[in-house]
């Protein structure tokens, strides 16, 4: 492997061939890593390649490709029926083996036996091993079926004997309860009280059986109605539940005995018993016969119980042995099935000796694919090497973004919006920072951030053990998959909570407040407050213009004195609203800037001059200017002149109305009118550039291509079209040629599309900026909910100063903790998560991200190991 890598590196980096071997490999790795740095920000470069596989080596080569998971096979037989493909019989055999293994797995789970999962990744068995595997699975299935059949028959016999035992016991009790049992056992003589002489003796018959306990009331009413009250029913419950041999569940039954007279009633009684699924058993008439029969039944039950125990022990041994290897068998069979299914996608040449496949694969992984093919050829024993031929095509390749366990969650957020178009800018690297940060702006609380970070850190540190457990809880699996997202959201929430100086609705006084009340009641310095003023006033306002009252800003975040100020909400409203606008405009400008890199990469200068530049100017002249005004006002106005500061909102509205005669709102700086008029004119001029000019230029380019294209006269090239070499792209099938034809230019459609895009962008700049105000709204909502929860719950426990207050505090703290986790962490966290998701999908990604591609789905065995079902 090392020599192969050395050879490949020499081919790719011939200028460093003179280095020592160790330094040489180090240099290769560095250069390879540097070349892959650019792939982080856009999808991998893909290529279409042809595989020529020898028939005897195709199985092993596809197996090696499945292990590395770097190629996506194309179906070269789209018109061929699934049942008419070459390896359909092998696929069916694999499906039959998979069915047998599912039967074995079902029996193992029914017996409550744990399936051993060592995490082993077995190699793919060779095709000739399929016969041995089929024989093993067939033997195991037949043995289990035979054991189940015998066991079911034995359990059914055991159930019948058990029911007969209860019948013999209960019927004897019924007869013993009668005053004269001999009258019922031998004959019954009915005497007429009006006649002194004896009439002919009449014999009463009876039947005995068992019936489900829940059917007894209905059974009794049916007997009474059908037989018109001419039968006598006695029943008693069987105390111990009986096992149903067919369903394996526990059932509760009752013993009954019915006395009747005549064959007609006997037939009716038997029909009713049959309809209610009651089981009738023969019951002797004399006590001696019943006693002898009961002794024989008990002896048979004992013998049968011993046989049942031995059968169950044997079944447990078979299932325990199968449980140790059933997972490995599943992996082997499903790998074989996947290989044959993939081979069915290939073409077979006329000589039947070579299979031809077409695959999409990353260009950076071509060497690994070559090595895999070489390993597969060597493993099969073939002497003819497999060939990987890179092809040129006009087809759009699939989009493939390499991810790690850290970046996969953020990439999933982007892919949920839409799979990126091939080679366009990937928002995932930027989402890693901006998504948790915007979440934290809405969720900013140091205490809640610590709790969220702790929970995510637990999932991260124990991820290996949690992955091995393979939980079936869908909610837990979803949270576990996003553990790194939650970790970053918690860390950023701790940072924003520190900036807001908010920890469970309380402020942290770490550096001491920058405000002081001492100068306010110092008469020598002009103050007019006294200690009586402080005691007698419910609310007082500090004046920062008085010397010594405000010593300077807090080192980091909000001054803790604002937590006790009655105008705290007004101050935070203004601060967080301006902060939301600044973050929103910066985020959108960054998104528009990223579109420039797409235009540069795809070499579309028209989109730069008539797309990107007007878009960035339109947004910067309007909303970028607003952000500059916010910073300018913060810097230019101090505490002494802040009362005369003009309103930014009114100034911004007047800018659009060209209203500069408003005496109530003074200008912020000299020359404001001229600058704002210029900005408005530039912004308005950008609209026709995007709306009209770009459409006309597109029409002109189309006409130029139509009339001044490449023409060949006697082998001489005329015009500015592509050369023959550039135009010689391989069209390897007719379908691809039809798909790659450029759509006909329609001026009306292009004009409508450009008008929609322009209107959407211009109006979107306004609506999207307003949409970022959700950062302000949710941040205030979270802070207020936290404060209300503290005052309504925790404040109760802290108000008591007695000894019993400790118990009350413990109870109150429990409810406070539960409500904090349930409402502020889960519900508020989910709300902030969804709003941050919306800001990225709608406000950020639509500035540069098309998301109209299709995902790269490589042929890999990883899904089999993870237990996911195959396509």
Tab-separated table of C-alpha atoms in Angstrom, residues 490-855:
chain	number	residue	atom	x	y	z
A	490	UNK	CA	-24.863	26.131	24.298
A	491	UNK	CA	-21.370	27.648	24.079
A	492	UNK	CA	-22.598	30.623	22.056
A	493	UNK	CA	-25.537	31.053	24.470
A	494	UNK	CA	-23.046	31.310	27.308
A	495	UNK	CA	-21.230	34.054	25.382
A	496	UNK	CA	-24.367	36.059	24.552
A	497	UNK	CA	-25.628	35.523	28.121
A	498	UNK	CA	-22.368	37.086	29.308
A	499	UNK	CA	-22.907	40.004	26.897
A	500	UNK	CA	-26.505	40.460	28.113
A	501	UNK	CA	-25.290	39.869	31.691
A	502	UNK	CA	-28.216	37.522	32.168
A	503	UNK	CA	-28.046	34.327	34.246
A	504	UNK	CA	-31.445	32.851	35.170
A	505	UNK	CA	-32.844	36.422	34.854
A	506	UNK	CA	-30.212	37.773	37.288
A	507	UNK	CA	-27.120	39.850	36.551
A	508	UNK	CA	-23.575	39.014	37.604
A	509	UNK	CA	-21.714	41.861	39.348
A	510	UNK	CA	-18.189	40.711	38.544
A	511	UNK	CA	-16.360	43.975	37.893
A	512	UNK	CA	-18.584	46.341	39.859
A	513	UNK	CA	-21.049	48.791	38.353
A	514	UNK	CA	-19.927	51.861	36.439
A	515	UNK	CA	-22.671	53.950	38.126
A	516	UNK	CA	-22.471	55.634	41.538
A	517	UNK	CA	-25.105	57.493	43.606
A	518	UNK	CA	-22.652	59.279	45.892
A	519	UNK	CA	-22.234	62.469	43.827
A	520	UNK	CA	-26.019	62.822	43.606
A	521	UNK	CA	-26.397	63.579	47.301
A	522	UNK	CA	-23.151	65.488	47.761
A	523	UNK	CA	-24.207	69.140	48.184
A	524	UNK	CA	-20.676	70.401	47.628
A	525	UNK	CA	-20.788	68.997	44.071
A	526	UNK	CA	-24.201	70.343	43.233
A	527	UNK	CA	-26.196	67.273	44.115
A	528	UNK	CA	-29.647	67.561	45.675
A	529	UNK	CA	-30.196	64.043	47.025
A	530	UNK	CA	-30.084	63.125	50.693
A	531	UNK	CA	-30.421	59.851	52.560
A	532	UNK	CA	-34.019	60.846	53.303
A	533	UNK	CA	-34.566	61.198	49.599
A	534	UNK	CA	-33.313	57.676	49.033
A	535	UNK	CA	-35.499	56.264	51.809
A	536	UNK	CA	-38.655	58.113	50.833
A	537	UNK	CA	-38.578	57.636	47.073
A	538	UNK	CA	-39.808	54.533	45.321
A	539	UNK	CA	-37.861	55.284	42.145
A	540	UNK	CA	-35.027	57.692	41.336
A	541	UNK	CA	-33.221	58.376	38.084
A	542	UNK	CA	-29.459	58.704	37.805
A	543	UNK	CA	-28.211	61.488	35.597
A	544	UNK	CA	-25.026	60.508	33.711
A	545	UNK	CA	-24.357	64.182	32.967
A	546	UNK	CA	-23.482	64.789	36.641
A	547	UNK	CA	-19.774	64.404	37.251
A	548	UNK	CA	-18.830	61.189	39.016
A	549	UNK	CA	-22.146	59.413	38.514
A	550	UNK	CA	-20.961	57.426	35.480
A	551	UNK	CA	-17.349	56.374	35.790
A	552	UNK	CA	-17.171	54.403	32.547
A	553	UNK	CA	-18.605	51.460	30.627
A	554	UNK	CA	-18.766	47.974	32.057
A	555	UNK	CA	-15.739	45.887	30.919
A	556	UNK	CA	-17.870	43.287	29.103
A	557	UNK	CA	-21.592	43.172	28.478
A	558	UNK	CA	-24.425	45.080	30.123
A	559	UNK	CA	-23.878	46.901	33.419
A	560	UNK	CA	-25.504	44.906	36.264
A	561	UNK	CA	-27.263	48.035	37.578
A	562	UNK	CA	-29.729	47.764	34.691
A	563	UNK	CA	-31.182	44.623	36.323
A	564	UNK	CA	-32.768	46.764	39.074
A	565	UNK	CA	-33.659	49.719	36.860
A	566	UNK	CA	-37.343	50.303	36.072
A	567	UNK	CA	-36.434	51.454	32.551
A	568	UNK	CA	-34.450	48.281	31.900
A	569	UNK	CA	-36.887	47.093	29.232
A	570	UNK	CA	-36.743	50.381	27.331
A	571	UNK	CA	-32.948	50.331	27.294
A	572	UNK	CA	-32.713	46.676	26.187
A	573	UNK	CA	-35.431	47.265	23.563
A	574	UNK	CA	-33.358	49.926	21.850
A	575	UNK	CA	-30.092	48.008	22.191
A	576	UNK	CA	-31.376	44.649	20.939
A	577	UNK	CA	-33.421	46.134	18.096
A	578	UNK	CA	-30.410	47.983	16.678
A	579	UNK	CA	-28.242	44.924	17.242
A	580	UNK	CA	-30.730	42.775	15.285
A	581	UNK	CA	-30.691	45.169	12.330
A	582	UNK	CA	-26.876	45.263	12.314
A	583	UNK	CA	-26.572	41.473	12.447
A	584	UNK	CA	-29.278	40.993	9.834
A	585	UNK	CA	-27.844	43.405	7.296
A	586	UNK	CA	-24.334	42.019	7.827
A	587	UNK	CA	-25.595	38.466	7.361
A	588	UNK	CA	-27.451	39.308	4.151
A	589	UNK	CA	-24.541	41.313	2.721
A	590	UNK	CA	-22.309	38.336	3.409
A	591	UNK	CA	-24.759	36.083	1.550
A	592	UNK	CA	-24.797	38.405	-1.468
A	593	UNK	CA	-20.987	38.498	-1.392
A	594	UNK	CA	-20.843	34.709	-1.565
A	595	UNK	CA	-22.812	34.834	-4.817
A	596	UNK	CA	-19.786	36.604	-6.343
A	597	UNK	CA	-17.675	33.468	-5.825
A	598	UNK	CA	-20.315	31.391	-7.643
A	599	UNK	CA	-20.287	33.771	-10.606
A	600	UNK	CA	-16.487	33.770	-10.710
A	601	UNK	CA	-16.254	29.976	-10.526
A	602	UNK	CA	-18.881	29.354	-13.214
A	603	UNK	CA	-17.369	32.162	-15.329
A	604	UNK	CA	-20.505	34.257	-15.683
A	605	UNK	CA	-19.310	37.872	-15.950
A	606	UNK	CA	-22.789	39.043	-16.937
A	607	UNK	CA	-24.130	37.907	-13.549
A	608	UNK	CA	-21.358	39.873	-11.867
A	609	UNK	CA	-21.862	43.182	-13.667
A	610	UNK	CA	-25.663	43.063	-13.936
A	611	UNK	CA	-26.429	40.854	-10.981
A	612	UNK	CA	-24.026	40.968	-8.088
A	613	UNK	CA	-22.945	44.632	-8.354
A	614	UNK	CA	-26.509	46.064	-8.548
A	615	UNK	CA	-27.638	43.766	-5.741
A	616	UNK	CA	-24.810	44.689	-3.388
A	617	UNK	CA	-25.180	48.405	-4.215
A	618	UNK	CA	-28.946	48.326	-3.657
A	619	UNK	CA	-28.644	46.748	-0.237
A	620	UNK	CA	-25.573	48.714	0.848
A	621	UNK	CA	-26.993	52.094	-0.212
A	622	UNK	CA	-30.184	51.560	1.767
A	623	UNK	CA	-29.734	49.191	4.686
A	624	UNK	CA	-25.949	49.310	4.870
A	625	UNK	CA	-26.311	53.081	5.177
A	626	UNK	CA	-28.797	52.541	8.035
A	627	UNK	CA	-26.219	50.426	9.901
A	628	UNK	CA	-23.612	53.156	9.413
A	629	UNK	CA	-26.061	55.694	10.871
A	630	UNK	CA	-26.529	53.499	13.948
A	631	UNK	CA	-22.793	53.381	14.620
A	632	UNK	CA	-22.422	57.070	13.807
A	633	UNK	CA	-25.098	58.018	16.335
A	634	UNK	CA	-23.525	55.812	19.005
A	635	UNK	CA	-20.132	57.444	18.478
A	636	UNK	CA	-21.146	61.073	17.906
A	637	UNK	CA	-23.629	61.706	20.716
A	638	UNK	CA	-22.526	61.643	24.361
A	639	UNK	CA	-24.552	62.032	27.546
A	640	UNK	CA	-24.512	65.831	27.367
A	641	UNK	CA	-26.040	66.146	23.898
A	642	UNK	CA	-27.929	62.828	23.634
A	643	UNK	CA	-31.254	64.555	24.354
A	644	UNK	CA	-30.954	66.446	21.074
A	645	UNK	CA	-30.132	63.345	19.018
A	646	UNK	CA	-32.474	62.880	16.022
A	647	UNK	CA	-34.518	59.730	15.503
A	648	UNK	CA	-32.977	57.243	13.089
A	649	UNK	CA	-36.357	55.826	12.098
A	650	UNK	CA	-37.750	59.232	11.110
A	651	UNK	CA	-34.504	60.125	9.334
A	652	UNK	CA	-34.670	56.864	7.346
A	653	UNK	CA	-38.306	57.440	6.373
A	654	UNK	CA	-37.572	61.040	5.346
A	655	UNK	CA	-34.726	59.734	3.213
A	656	UNK	CA	-37.193	57.817	1.023
A	657	UNK	CA	-39.693	60.695	0.984
A	658	UNK	CA	-37.008	63.295	0.176
A	659	UNK	CA	-38.346	65.280	3.127
A	660	UNK	CA	-35.571	67.471	4.520
A	661	UNK	CA	-37.724	70.331	5.848
A	662	UNK	CA	-38.717	68.512	9.044
A	663	UNK	CA	-37.642	70.834	11.880
A	664	UNK	CA	-38.476	68.265	14.561
A	665	UNK	CA	-35.762	65.909	13.381
A	666	UNK	CA	-32.432	67.623	12.806
A	667	UNK	CA	-29.830	66.154	10.430
A	668	UNK	CA	-27.185	63.862	11.880
A	669	UNK	CA	-24.265	65.404	9.999
A	670	UNK	CA	-23.443	68.069	7.454
A	671	UNK	CA	-24.161	67.175	3.855
A	672	UNK	CA	-26.661	64.493	4.856
A	673	UNK	CA	-29.216	65.546	2.236
A	674	UNK	CA	-26.806	65.329	-0.689
A	675	UNK	CA	-25.369	61.972	0.363
A	676	UNK	CA	-28.808	60.449	0.927
A	677	UNK	CA	-30.099	61.675	-2.434
A	678	UNK	CA	-27.081	60.128	-4.155
A	679	UNK	CA	-27.648	56.842	-2.339
A	680	UNK	CA	-31.330	56.763	-3.287
A	681	UNK	CA	-30.514	57.508	-6.920
A	682	UNK	CA	-27.885	54.734	-7.004
A	683	UNK	CA	-30.313	52.259	-5.435
A	684	UNK	CA	-33.064	53.184	-7.896
A	685	UNK	CA	-30.644	52.946	-10.821
A	686	UNK	CA	-29.780	49.373	-9.805
A	687	UNK	CA	-33.359	48.212	-10.384
A	688	UNK	CA	-33.492	48.748	-14.185
A	689	UNK	CA	-30.029	47.237	-14.462
A	690	UNK	CA	-31.316	44.005	-13.019
A	691	UNK	CA	-34.762	44.249	-14.601
A	692	UNK	CA	-34.192	45.477	-18.169
A	693	UNK	CA	-30.512	45.708	-19.040
A	694	UNK	CA	-29.673	42.134	-18.122
A	695	UNK	CA	-32.603	40.799	-20.162
A	696	UNK	CA	-31.574	42.792	-23.236
A	697	UNK	CA	-27.951	41.668	-22.933
A	698	UNK	CA	-29.060	38.026	-22.681
A	699	UNK	CA	-31.115	38.460	-25.860
A	700	UNK	CA	-28.162	40.040	-27.646
A	701	UNK	CA	-25.863	37.180	-26.634
A	702	UNK	CA	-28.383	34.657	-27.907
A	703	UNK	CA	-28.659	36.409	-31.253
A	704	UNK	CA	-24.869	36.603	-31.516
A	705	UNK	CA	-24.523	32.872	-30.869
A	706	UNK	CA	-27.253	32.153	-33.375
A	707	UNK	CA	-25.845	34.209	-36.269
A	708	UNK	CA	-22.100	34.324	-35.522
A	709	UNK	CA	-21.390	30.820	-34.343
A	710	UNK	CA	-18.685	28.481	-35.506
A	711	UNK	CA	-18.840	27.592	-39.191
A	712	UNK	CA	-16.439	25.337	-41.070
A	713	UNK	CA	-15.585	26.073	-44.697
A	714	UNK	CA	-13.112	23.634	-46.173
A	715	UNK	CA	-11.673	22.813	-42.737
A	716	UNK	CA	-11.141	26.502	-41.849
A	717	UNK	CA	-12.656	27.616	-38.567
A	718	UNK	CA	-14.677	30.843	-38.739
A	719	UNK	CA	-16.161	32.749	-35.818
A	720	UNK	CA	-15.606	32.784	-32.095
A	721	UNK	CA	-17.284	29.530	-31.181
A	722	UNK	CA	-15.606	26.541	-29.491
A	723	UNK	CA	-12.814	24.616	-31.159
A	724	UNK	CA	-13.290	21.088	-32.376
A	725	UNK	CA	-11.328	19.752	-29.415
A	726	UNK	CA	-13.480	21.705	-26.990
A	727	UNK	CA	-16.637	20.555	-28.733
A	728	UNK	CA	-15.552	16.898	-28.773
A	729	UNK	CA	-17.334	15.859	-25.622
A	730	UNK	CA	-18.178	12.188	-25.535
A	731	UNK	CA	-21.865	11.515	-25.849
A	732	UNK	CA	-21.983	7.972	-24.594
A	733	UNK	CA	-25.713	7.394	-24.849
A	734	UNK	CA	-28.676	8.907	-26.636
A	735	UNK	CA	-30.486	9.756	-23.417
A	736	UNK	CA	-27.635	11.923	-22.184
A	737	UNK	CA	-27.527	13.691	-25.532
A	738	UNK	CA	-31.200	14.563	-25.305
A	739	UNK	CA	-30.920	15.731	-21.696
A	740	UNK	CA	-27.933	17.961	-22.406
A	741	UNK	CA	-29.532	20.011	-25.169
A	742	UNK	CA	-29.831	23.634	-24.209
A	743	UNK	CA	-33.407	24.891	-23.937
A	744	UNK	CA	-34.582	27.261	-26.636
A	745	UNK	CA	-34.198	30.935	-25.751
A	746	UNK	CA	-37.547	32.607	-25.132
A	747	UNK	CA	-37.336	36.351	-24.603
A	748	UNK	CA	-40.723	36.530	-22.872
A	749	UNK	CA	-39.884	33.783	-20.396
A	750	UNK	CA	-36.492	35.308	-19.652
A	751	UNK	CA	-38.034	38.754	-19.132
A	752	UNK	CA	-40.706	37.401	-16.775
A	753	UNK	CA	-38.142	35.353	-14.846
A	754	UNK	CA	-35.816	38.352	-14.477
A	755	UNK	CA	-38.709	40.576	-13.403
A	756	UNK	CA	-39.744	38.098	-10.731
A	757	UNK	CA	-36.160	37.795	-9.484
A	758	UNK	CA	-35.697	41.566	-9.351
A	759	UNK	CA	-38.976	42.250	-7.561
A	760	UNK	CA	-38.336	39.396	-5.148
A	761	UNK	CA	-34.867	40.685	-4.320
A	762	UNK	CA	-35.850	44.336	-3.891
A	763	UNK	CA	-38.886	43.604	-1.751
A	764	UNK	CA	-36.982	40.831	0.001
A	765	UNK	CA	-34.329	43.260	1.180
A	766	UNK	CA	-37.036	45.099	3.125
A	767	UNK	CA	-38.933	42.056	4.399
A	768	UNK	CA	-35.767	40.122	5.207
A	769	UNK	CA	-34.347	43.024	7.226
A	770	UNK	CA	-37.605	43.177	9.158
A	771	UNK	CA	-37.464	39.407	9.581
A	772	UNK	CA	-34.193	39.695	11.495
A	773	UNK	CA	-36.087	41.648	14.166
A	774	UNK	CA	-37.125	38.236	15.461
A	775	UNK	CA	-33.674	38.194	17.074
A	776	UNK	CA	-34.797	41.152	19.169
A	777	UNK	CA	-38.292	39.803	19.869
A	778	UNK	CA	-37.289	36.297	20.928
A	779	UNK	CA	-34.382	37.564	23.013
A	780	UNK	CA	-36.708	39.825	24.997
A	781	UNK	CA	-39.325	37.050	25.246
A	782	UNK	CA	-36.778	34.592	26.629
A	783	UNK	CA	-35.481	37.128	29.173
A	784	UNK	CA	-39.008	38.029	30.304
A	785	UNK	CA	-40.076	34.391	30.623
A	786	UNK	CA	-36.989	33.684	32.707
A	787	UNK	CA	-37.704	36.670	34.934
A	788	UNK	CA	-41.380	35.753	35.362
A	789	UNK	CA	-40.440	32.180	36.271
A	790	UNK	CA	-37.996	33.435	38.909
A	791	UNK	CA	-40.489	35.845	40.477
A	792	UNK	CA	-43.447	33.460	40.449
A	793	UNK	CA	-41.633	30.297	41.543
A	794	UNK	CA	-38.159	30.760	42.983
A	795	UNK	CA	-39.005	33.982	44.778
A	796	UNK	CA	-41.541	32.057	46.903
A	797	UNK	CA	-38.869	29.751	48.311
A	798	UNK	CA	-36.430	32.576	48.996
A	799	UNK	CA	-39.001	34.737	50.785
A	800	UNK	CA	-39.233	32.524	53.899
A	801	UNK	CA	-36.511	32.918	56.551
A	802	UNK	CA	-37.663	30.231	59.016
A	803	UNK	CA	-36.349	26.686	59.415
A	804	UNK	CA	-39.285	25.327	57.455
A	805	UNK	CA	-38.267	27.623	54.648
A	806	UNK	CA	-35.436	25.233	53.778
A	807	UNK	CA	-37.915	22.452	53.035
A	808	UNK	CA	-40.089	24.894	51.113
A	809	UNK	CA	-37.046	26.079	49.155
A	810	UNK	CA	-36.162	22.497	48.208
A	811	UNK	CA	-39.695	21.843	46.932
A	812	UNK	CA	-39.854	25.156	45.098
A	813	UNK	CA	-36.433	24.599	43.541
A	814	UNK	CA	-37.612	21.235	42.191
A	815	UNK	CA	-40.532	22.877	40.404
A	816	UNK	CA	-38.253	25.706	39.274
A	817	UNK	CA	-35.793	23.223	37.758
A	818	UNK	CA	-38.537	21.225	36.021
A	819	UNK	CA	-40.165	24.344	34.551
A	820	UNK	CA	-36.776	25.728	33.503
A	821	UNK	CA	-35.908	22.574	31.581
A	822	UNK	CA	-39.392	22.053	30.130
A	823	UNK	CA	-40.227	25.632	29.145
A	824	UNK	CA	-37.036	27.663	28.849
A	825	UNK	CA	-34.670	24.970	27.593
A	826	UNK	CA	-36.870	22.689	25.508
A	827	UNK	CA	-39.775	24.846	24.304
A	828	UNK	CA	-37.895	28.151	24.031
A	829	UNK	CA	-34.821	26.361	22.675
A	830	UNK	CA	-36.899	24.649	19.978
A	831	UNK	CA	-38.547	27.972	19.091
A	832	UNK	CA	-35.175	29.748	18.773
A	833	UNK	CA	-33.827	26.797	16.750
A	834	UNK	CA	-36.682	26.997	14.251
A	835	UNK	CA	-36.346	30.763	13.877
A	836	UNK	CA	-32.578	30.470	13.331
A	837	UNK	CA	-33.300	27.779	10.745
A	838	UNK	CA	-35.713	30.088	8.964
A	839	UNK	CA	-33.217	32.961	8.934
A	840	UNK	CA	-30.633	30.744	7.256
A	841	UNK	CA	-32.960	29.142	4.739
A	842	UNK	CA	-34.900	32.223	3.630
A	843	UNK	CA	-32.850	35.312	4.486
A	844	UNK	CA	-29.300	34.024	4.005
A	845	UNK	CA	-29.192	31.085	1.585
A	846	UNK	CA	-31.540	32.559	-1.026
A	847	UNK	CA	-28.925	35.244	-1.748
A	848	UNK	CA	-26.486	32.775	-3.332
A	849	UNK	CA	-27.710	29.179	-2.946
A	850	UNK	CA	-29.841	27.514	-5.626
A	851	UNK	CA	-30.172	24.058	-4.056
A	852	UNK	CA	-31.357	22.371	-7.270
A	853	UNK	CA	-28.897	19.491	-7.403
A	854	UNK	CA	-29.249	15.809	-6.538
A	855	UNK	CA	-27.328	13.994	-3.867
